[in-house]
Short mmCIF file of C-alpha atoms in Angstrom, two decimals:
data_model
loop_
_atom_site.label_atom_id
_atom_site.label_comp_id
_atom_site.label_asym_id
_atom_site.label_seq_id
_atom_site.Cartn_x
_atom_site.Cartn_y
_atom_site.Cartn_z
CA MET I 1258 21.64 26.71 9.79
CA SER I 1259 24.93 27.69 8.18
CA ASP I 1260 26.42 24.24 8.67
CA MET I 1261 23.55 22.63 6.76
CA ILE I 1262 24.68 19.94 4.34
CA LEU I 1263 23.13 19.62 0.92
CA VAL I 1264 19.33 19.75 0.73
CA SER I 1265 17.42 18.83 -2.41
CA VAL I 1266 14.09 20.47 -3.15
CA VAL I 1267 12.32 18.31 -5.74
CA MET I 1268 9.39 19.68 -7.76
CA PRO I 1269 7.41 17.84 -10.45
CA CYS I 1270 6.49 20.04 -13.37
CA LEU I 1271 3.92 19.76 -16.13
CA ASN I 1272 3.11 23.05 -17.85
CA GLU I 1273 3.72 25.30 -14.84
CA GLU I 1274 5.11 28.39 -16.63
CA ALA I 1275 2.81 30.65 -14.60
CA ALA I 1276 4.24 29.53 -11.27
CA ILE I 1277 7.60 27.77 -11.66
CA GLY I 1278 9.64 30.99 -11.62
CA SER I 1279 8.01 32.24 -8.42
CA CYS I 1280 8.60 28.88 -6.69
CA ILE I 1281 12.27 28.81 -7.67
CA GLU I 1282 12.80 32.38 -6.55
CA LYS I 1283 11.26 31.70 -3.12
CA ILE I 1284 13.38 28.59 -2.63
CA GLN I 1285 16.60 30.34 -3.68
CA ASN I 1286 15.90 33.28 -1.38
CA THR I 1287 15.17 30.88 1.47
CA PHE I 1288 18.44 29.07 0.87
CA ASN I 1289 20.35 32.36 0.92
CA ASN I 1290 18.57 33.81 3.97
CA ALA I 1291 18.93 30.63 6.05
CA GLY I 1292 22.43 29.74 4.88
CA ILE I 1293 21.28 26.43 3.44
CA ASP I 1294 23.54 24.58 1.03
CA GLY I 1295 20.86 23.30 -1.28
CA GLU I 1296 19.84 22.44 -4.80
CA ILE I 1297 16.57 22.59 -6.72
CA VAL I 1298 15.62 19.66 -8.94
CA VAL I 1299 12.75 20.24 -11.35
CA CYS I 1300 11.45 17.04 -12.93
CA ASP I 1301 9.76 17.89 -16.19
CA ASN I 1302 6.93 15.50 -17.00
CA GLY I 1303 6.42 16.46 -20.64
CA SER I 1304 5.77 20.20 -20.51
CA THR I 1305 4.81 21.85 -23.78
CA ASP I 1306 5.03 25.43 -22.48
CA SER I 1307 8.07 27.42 -21.38
CA SER I 1308 8.39 25.83 -17.92
CA VAL I 1309 11.70 24.10 -18.69
CA GLU I 1310 13.22 27.23 -20.23
CA ILE I 1311 12.25 29.32 -17.21
CA ALA I 1312 13.72 26.78 -14.76
CA GLU I 1313 16.97 26.43 -16.69
CA SER I 1314 17.34 30.20 -17.03
CA MET I 1315 17.20 30.49 -13.23
CA GLY I 1316 20.10 28.06 -12.80
CA VAL I 1317 18.25 25.03 -11.42
CA ARG I 1318 18.79 21.46 -12.52
CA VAL I 1319 16.07 20.05 -14.79
CA VAL I 1320 15.62 16.32 -15.33
CA HIS I 1321 13.07 14.73 -17.63
CA GLN I 1322 10.61 11.91 -16.99
CA SER I 1323 8.92 10.54 -20.11
CA LEU I 1324 6.45 8.43 -18.10
CA ARG I 1325 3.46 10.60 -17.24
CA GLY I 1326 2.26 10.76 -13.67
CA TYR I 1327 2.79 12.72 -10.46
CA GLY I 1328 4.47 9.77 -8.77
CA ASN I 1329 6.65 8.98 -11.78
CA ALA I 1330 7.92 12.55 -11.80
CA TYR I 1331 8.85 12.38 -8.12
CA LEU I 1332 10.51 8.99 -8.51
CA LYS I 1333 12.76 10.40 -11.22
CA GLY I 1334 13.37 13.61 -9.30
CA PHE I 1335 14.37 11.88 -6.06
CA ASP I 1336 16.54 9.44 -7.99
CA SER I 1337 18.39 12.41 -9.49
CA ALA I 1338 18.68 14.40 -6.25
CA ARG I 1339 22.04 14.61 -4.45
CA GLY I 1340 20.98 15.88 -1.04
CA LYS I 1341 21.04 14.19 2.33
CA TYR I 1342 17.61 15.71 3.00
CA PHE I 1343 14.70 15.89 0.58
CA ILE I 1344 11.98 18.53 0.39
CA MET I 1345 9.05 17.84 -1.93
CA GLY I 1346 6.58 20.45 -3.10
CA ASP I 1347 4.40 21.28 -6.08
CA ALA I 1348 5.47 23.80 -8.69
CA ASP I 1349 2.11 25.62 -8.71
CA ASP I 1350 3.05 28.20 -6.04
CA THR I 1351 0.45 26.96 -3.54
CA TYR I 1352 3.02 26.01 -0.89
CA ASP I 1353 5.09 28.53 1.06
CA PHE I 1354 8.67 27.37 0.52
CA ARG I 1355 9.86 29.94 3.06
CA LEU I 1356 8.90 27.27 5.63
CA ILE I 1357 11.72 24.97 4.44
CA PRO I 1358 13.96 25.83 7.45
CA GLN I 1359 11.11 24.90 9.80
CA PHE I 1360 10.68 21.52 8.11
CA LEU I 1361 14.42 20.83 8.24
CA ASP I 1362 14.65 21.91 11.86
CA ALA I 1363 11.99 19.33 12.78
CA ILE I 1364 14.11 16.60 11.18
CA ILE I 1365 17.60 17.67 12.25
CA ASN I 1366 17.06 19.20 15.69
CA GLU I 1367 13.76 17.64 16.83
CA ASN I 1368 14.63 14.15 15.52
CA TYR I 1369 11.47 13.62 13.48
CA ASP I 1370 11.77 11.25 10.53
CA PHE I 1371 8.85 12.32 8.34
CA VAL I 1372 7.59 15.91 8.34
CA THR I 1373 4.50 16.87 6.38
CA GLY I 1374 2.48 20.03 6.03
CA SER I 1375 -1.17 20.23 7.01
CA ARG I 1376 -3.53 22.71 5.41
CA PHE I 1377 -6.22 21.78 7.92
CA LEU I 1378 -4.01 22.68 10.87
CA GLY I 1379 -3.10 25.95 9.18
CA LYS I 1380 -6.78 26.80 8.57
CA LYS I 1381 -6.02 29.90 6.49
CA GLY I 1382 -6.02 29.45 2.75
CA LEU I 1383 -8.35 26.45 2.75
CA GLU I 1384 -10.69 28.41 0.49
CA ASN I 1385 -8.04 28.00 -2.21
CA ASN I 1386 -8.64 24.25 -2.15
CA PRO I 1387 -11.64 23.10 -4.26
CA LEU I 1388 -14.80 22.91 -2.16
CA LEU I 1389 -15.39 19.20 -2.84
CA HIS I 1390 -11.82 18.34 -1.85
CA ARG I 1391 -11.95 20.59 1.21
CA LEU I 1392 -15.23 19.35 2.66
CA ILE I 1393 -15.46 15.73 1.51
CA GLY I 1394 -12.55 14.29 -0.47
CA ASN I 1395 -9.50 15.05 1.64
CA PRO I 1396 -11.16 14.61 5.07
CA ALA I 1397 -12.77 11.33 3.97
CA ILE I 1398 -9.54 9.90 2.51
CA THR I 1399 -7.57 11.06 5.57
CA SER I 1400 -10.07 9.51 8.00
CA LEU I 1401 -10.17 6.24 6.07
CA LEU I 1402 -6.38 6.04 5.95
CA ASN I 1403 -6.11 6.74 9.68
CA GLY I 1404 -8.72 4.08 10.40
CA LEU I 1405 -7.06 1.44 8.24
CA PHE I 1406 -3.47 2.05 9.31
CA GLY I 1407 -3.69 3.54 12.79
CA THR I 1408 -2.09 6.87 11.80
CA LYS I 1409 -3.04 10.35 13.02
CA TYR I 1410 -2.74 12.59 9.96
CA THR I 1411 -4.99 15.60 9.48
CA ASP I 1412 -4.07 16.22 5.81
CA VAL I 1413 -2.81 13.08 4.13
CA TYR I 1414 -2.87 14.61 0.63
CA CYS I 1415 -0.56 17.52 1.40
CA GLY I 1416 2.32 17.53 -1.08
CA PHE I 1417 4.73 19.64 1.02
CA ARG I 1418 6.97 17.20 2.91
CA ALA I 1419 10.51 16.63 4.18
CA PHE I 1420 12.52 13.51 5.05
CA SER I 1421 16.07 12.23 4.80
CA ARG I 1422 17.49 10.19 1.96
CA GLU I 1423 17.75 7.19 4.31
CA VAL I 1424 14.07 7.45 5.19
CA TYR I 1425 13.11 7.70 1.51
CA GLU I 1426 15.11 4.56 0.73
CA LEU I 1427 13.40 2.81 3.64
CA ILE I 1428 9.80 3.57 2.66
CA GLN I 1429 10.47 2.94 -1.06
CA PRO I 1430 7.39 4.43 -2.78
CA ILE I 1431 6.49 3.04 -6.20
CA SER I 1432 3.11 4.58 -7.11
CA PRO I 1433 3.09 6.33 -10.51
CA GLY I 1434 0.17 8.71 -9.98
CA MET I 1435 -1.40 11.07 -7.46
CA GLU I 1436 -1.62 8.23 -4.94
CA PHE I 1437 2.16 8.63 -4.47
CA ASN I 1438 1.45 11.00 -1.56
CA LEU I 1439 -0.74 8.44 0.17
CA GLU I 1440 1.85 5.71 -0.27
CA LEU I 1441 4.46 7.90 1.40
CA ALA I 1442 2.14 8.47 4.36
CA ILE I 1443 1.15 4.80 4.64
CA ASN I 1444 4.71 3.51 4.39
CA ALA I 1445 5.89 6.04 6.96
CA GLY I 1446 3.33 4.56 9.34
CA PHE I 1447 4.30 0.98 8.49
CA ALA I 1448 7.97 1.80 9.10
CA LYS I 1449 7.12 3.23 12.55
CA LEU I 1450 8.64 6.60 11.66
CA LYS I 1451 8.40 9.56 14.01
CA ILE I 1452 5.94 11.82 12.18
CA LYS I 1453 5.21 15.53 12.60
CA GLU I 1454 2.66 17.74 10.87
CA ILE I 1455 3.40 21.46 10.44
CA PRO I 1456 0.52 23.94 9.88
CA ILE I 1457 0.73 25.56 6.46
CA GLN I 1458 -1.39 27.98 4.47
CA LEU I 1459 -2.46 27.22 0.94
CA ALA I 1460 -2.03 29.99 -1.62
CA PRO I 1461 -4.14 30.30 -4.81
CA ARG I 1462 -2.97 27.96 -7.52
CA LYS I 1463 -1.35 29.38 -10.64
CA GLY I 1464 -2.10 27.41 -13.77
CA GLU I 1465 -4.33 24.41 -14.44
CA SER I 1466 -4.73 21.66 -11.82
CA LYS I 1467 -3.65 18.17 -12.88
CA LEU I 1468 -5.81 16.47 -10.23
CA ARG I 1469 -8.80 14.48 -11.55
CA THR I 1470 -11.19 14.05 -8.63
CA LEU I 1471 -12.98 10.78 -9.46
CA ARG I 1472 -10.07 9.02 -11.16
CA ASP I 1473 -7.47 9.94 -8.56
CA GLY I 1474 -9.91 9.39 -5.71
CA TRP I 1475 -10.59 5.84 -6.90
CA ARG I 1476 -6.88 5.13 -7.35
CA SER I 1477 -6.25 6.36 -3.82
CA LEU I 1478 -9.02 4.18 -2.40
CA ARG I 1479 -7.81 1.16 -4.35
CA MET I 1480 -4.24 1.58 -3.11
CA MET I 1481 -5.30 1.94 0.53
CA LEU I 1482 -7.36 -1.24 0.37
CA LEU I 1483 -4.48 -3.17 -1.18
CA TYR I 1484 -2.17 -1.88 1.55
CA ALA I 1485 -4.57 -3.13 4.26
CA PRO I 1486 -4.49 -6.92 3.66
CA ASN I 1487 -6.04 -7.82 7.03
CA LYS I 1488 -9.25 -5.92 6.41
CA LEU I 1489 -9.44 -6.59 2.68
CA PHE I 1490 -8.24 -10.20 2.52
CA VAL I 1491 -7.44 -11.92 5.82
CA TYR I 1492 -10.61 -11.29 7.84
CA PRO I 1493 -13.10 -11.90 4.97
CA GLY I 1494 -11.10 -14.95 3.87
CA MET I 1495 -11.06 -16.45 7.36
CA PHE I 1496 -14.78 -15.83 7.71
CA LEU I 1497 -15.68 -17.55 4.42
CA LEU I 1498 -13.28 -20.45 4.97
CA THR I 1499 -14.59 -21.05 8.49
CA LEU I 1500 -18.20 -20.79 7.31
CA GLY I 1501 -17.58 -23.24 4.48
CA MET I 1502 -15.85 -25.82 6.68
CA LEU I 1503 -18.56 -25.56 9.35
CA ILE I 1504 -21.21 -26.23 6.69
CA HIS I 1505 -19.17 -29.23 5.47
CA ILE I 1506 -19.05 -30.59 9.03
CA ALA I 1507 -22.77 -30.06 9.48
CA VAL I 1508 -23.50 -31.81 6.18
CA LEU I 1509 -21.20 -34.78 6.92
CA ALA I 1510 -22.73 -35.16 10.39
CA ASP I 1511 -26.18 -35.16 8.75
CA PHE I 1512 -27.33 -32.19 10.83
CA LEU I 1513 -28.99 -30.43 7.88
CA LYS I 1514 -32.34 -31.98 7.01
CA TYR I 1515 -35.71 -30.88 5.67
CA GLU I 1516 -38.80 -33.03 6.20
CA GLY I 1517 -36.54 -35.95 7.00
CA ARG I 1518 -34.47 -35.56 3.81
CA SER I 1519 -30.77 -34.72 3.81
CA LEU I 1520 -29.74 -31.42 2.24
CA GLY I 1521 -26.22 -32.62 1.67
CA VAL I 1522 -25.88 -32.33 -2.12
CA VAL I 1523 -26.74 -28.68 -2.77
CA THR I 1524 -25.55 -27.48 0.63
CA GLY I 1525 -22.23 -29.23 0.12
CA ILE I 1526 -21.72 -27.32 -3.13
CA PHE I 1527 -22.17 -24.01 -1.30
CA ALA I 1528 -19.80 -25.24 1.40
CA THR I 1529 -17.18 -25.89 -1.27
CA ILE I 1530 -17.68 -22.46 -2.79
CA PHE I 1531 -17.33 -20.70 0.59
CA SER I 1532 -14.31 -22.80 1.59
CA VAL I 1533 -12.37 -22.47 -1.66
CA VAL I 1534 -13.11 -18.79 -2.20
CA GLY I 1535 -12.35 -18.07 1.45
CA PHE I 1536 -9.02 -19.87 1.31
CA GLN I 1537 -8.09 -18.11 -1.94
CA ILE I 1538 -8.84 -14.70 -0.41
CA LEU I 1539 -6.93 -15.67 2.74
CA SER I 1540 -3.90 -16.75 0.72
CA LEU I 1541 -3.95 -13.46 -1.21
CA GLY I 1542 -3.86 -11.69 2.15
CA LEU I 1543 -0.87 -13.76 3.19
CA HIS I 1544 0.86 -12.88 -0.08
CA ALA I 1545 0.23 -9.18 0.58
CA LYS I 1546 1.54 -9.48 4.14
CA THR I 1547 4.60 -11.35 2.89
CA TYR I 1548 5.26 -8.45 0.53
CA SER I 1549 4.94 -6.07 3.47
CA TRP I 1550 7.26 -8.29 5.52
CA SER I 1551 9.80 -8.41 2.71
CA ARG I 1552 9.92 -4.60 2.75
CA ARG I 1553 10.46 -4.53 6.56
CA PHE I 1554 7.09 -2.92 7.35
CA ASP I 1555 5.72 -5.96 9.21
CA ARG I 1556 8.99 -6.84 10.92
CA ASP I 1557 7.46 -6.53 14.41
CA ASN I 1558 4.31 -8.52 13.59
CA PHE I 1559 4.22 -11.29 16.22
CA LEU I 1560 1.89 -13.63 14.32
CA LEU I 1561 3.76 -13.19 11.06
CA ARG I 1562 7.08 -13.85 12.77
CA LYS I 1563 5.67 -17.04 14.34
CA PHE I 1564 4.29 -18.11 10.96
CA TYR I 1565 7.64 -17.78 9.23
CA LYS I 1566 9.34 -19.59 12.08
CA PHE I 1567 7.08 -22.54 11.31
CA PHE I 1568 6.64 -22.12 7.57
CA ASN I 1569 9.05 -23.11 4.84
CA LEU I 1570 8.58 -24.41 1.32
CA GLU I 1571 8.91 -28.04 2.36
CA THR I 1572 6.29 -27.69 5.11
CA GLY I 1573 3.82 -26.05 2.73
CA LEU I 1574 4.37 -28.67 0.03
CA LEU I 1575 4.00 -31.49 2.57
CA ILE I 1576 0.68 -30.14 3.87
CA GLY I 1577 -0.69 -29.35 0.42
CA THR I 1578 0.38 -32.63 -1.16
CA SER I 1579 -0.99 -34.62 1.80
CA MET I 1580 -4.37 -32.94 1.31
CA ILE I 1581 -4.28 -33.68 -2.43
CA VAL I 1582 -3.44 -37.35 -1.86
CA GLY I 1583 -6.01 -37.73 0.93
CA GLY I 1584 -8.80 -35.98 -0.96
CA SER I 1585 -7.99 -37.81 -4.20
CA SER I 1586 -8.08 -41.14 -2.38
CA VAL I 1587 -11.59 -40.40 -1.11
CA LEU I 1588 -12.68 -39.30 -4.59
CA LEU I 1589 -11.23 -42.47 -6.14
CA TYR I 1590 -12.96 -44.68 -3.59
CA LEU I 1591 -16.31 -42.90 -4.11
CA THR I 1592 -15.95 -43.10 -7.90
CA LEU I 1593 -15.33 -46.85 -7.72
CA GLN I 1594 -18.36 -47.20 -5.48
CA TRP I 1595 -20.40 -45.19 -7.97
CA LEU I 1596 -19.31 -47.47 -10.82
CA ARG I 1597 -20.11 -50.50 -8.71
CA PHE I 1598 -23.62 -49.16 -8.12
CA ASN I 1599 -24.09 -48.89 -11.91
CA LEU I 1600 -23.85 -45.08 -11.85
CA LEU I 1601 -26.82 -44.76 -9.51
CA PRO I 1602 -26.83 -42.00 -6.87
CA LEU I 1603 -24.65 -42.82 -3.86
CA PRO I 1604 -26.12 -42.78 -0.36
CA HIS I 1605 -23.69 -40.09 0.84
CA PRO I 1606 -22.78 -37.82 -2.10
CA GLU I 1607 -21.75 -35.01 0.29
CA TRP I 1608 -18.39 -36.74 0.69
CA PHE I 1609 -17.68 -35.94 -2.98
CA THR I 1610 -17.93 -32.19 -2.38
CA PHE I 1611 -15.89 -32.38 0.81
CA ALA I 1612 -13.12 -34.39 -0.85
CA ALA I 1613 -13.11 -32.01 -3.85
CA THR I 1614 -12.74 -29.08 -1.44
CA VAL I 1615 -9.74 -30.73 0.23
CA VAL I 1616 -8.06 -31.41 -3.14
CA ILE I 1617 -8.57 -27.85 -4.42
CA ILE I 1618 -7.25 -26.28 -1.21
CA GLY I 1619 -4.32 -28.70 -1.29
CA PHE I 1620 -3.30 -27.50 -4.75
CA GLU I 1621 -3.68 -23.87 -3.63
CA ILE I 1622 -1.43 -24.51 -0.61
CA ASP I 1623 1.26 -26.05 -2.84
CA PHE I 1624 1.35 -23.18 -5.31
CA SER I 1625 0.97 -20.53 -2.60
CA SER I 1626 3.94 -22.10 -0.81
CA LEU I 1627 6.04 -21.80 -3.96
CA PHE I 1628 5.02 -18.17 -4.41
CA ILE I 1629 5.57 -17.20 -0.76
CA SER I 1630 8.90 -18.99 -0.71
CA ALA I 1631 10.04 -16.97 -3.72
CA MET I 1632 8.93 -13.72 -2.09
CA SER I 1633 10.55 -14.46 1.28
CA MET I 1634 13.74 -16.03 -0.04
CA LYS I 1635 15.88 -13.09 1.02
CA LYS I 1636 16.21 -12.79 4.77
CA VAL I 1637 15.00 -9.47 6.09
CA GLU I 1638 17.12 -7.98 8.84
CA ARG I 1639 15.80 -5.68 11.54
CA TYR I 1640 16.29 -2.09 10.49
CA GLU I 1641 16.58 1.03 12.59
CA VAL I 1642 15.74 4.36 10.99
CA PRO I 1643 18.91 6.50 10.77
CA ARG I 1644 18.84 9.82 12.55
#
């Protein structure tokens, strides 16, 4: 690999004086042995030990990130890197950096876009991973991620990965914490990248772990749910909206009775709740999918493409405003009738709740249209991943 152009190995660092020197030495020896023209970028995340001094004494470039967080450190490190290809790995000496040529070969010669290590394919060294993470945490998170996003990872939390600068700029991670790794994996799937896992062995960690099981596990779960708008927003929203409107129809048609008495008043209130909450959840899902579309990850989504062919700001405002005017007209008519009847109960009060539902959803459509229009203002072109 003597003709290798510049490779950047980026390592986040927070009080890693026990391991940082060993990591740098392994990377430098690998560069020399494989003829790789590379650099090492250590992103210090506020170390109070001698980590920075050790790194600088070994001739590597050290950059500083004042914002705490695993993801923040990587964001700064990648932003400072100069290589065409990026290698990411922790500075705790758990990953075998002698495998760097194998990772690069998968990208350059095998035409993979996103290469990640897998401790579960490697088998050996798993005992160096905490028991809870090894048996429950990592497998559970990996299985959930695969189920939500249709990926086939075996070790989604592995922090030893390789990809090109172009791929990194395509997937655009933004997470500040430990969930940064999951975001990379999810976005690689969204972007339809060609993914390969390489078996690795995990060595004993040197120094104190920065991972907080419950906190980081929750943040990972939260991020995955937010990145799966269909399952979190669209399907539940459609269910509640459909249920609410069906109840409205049943109430207006006088299908719901008990001992000959109409159940329209109370039932209509529940219909409004289901309809409005369902539409709000559905619109949040559409906002999330618009965000995904704006970042090119949903560019091949047939339904989304059809929606944006039909939808524009004017169409949304026309539909929403028409619903507001129509619903308000019914409410005004019913209010005048109520006044005419000397404020006595009306014979069909269920029309009040239905008209109120239409008005509320109309307002939501108007403001959602404004928000979606702002998000989708810039046309997104089709994008092919560079090789």
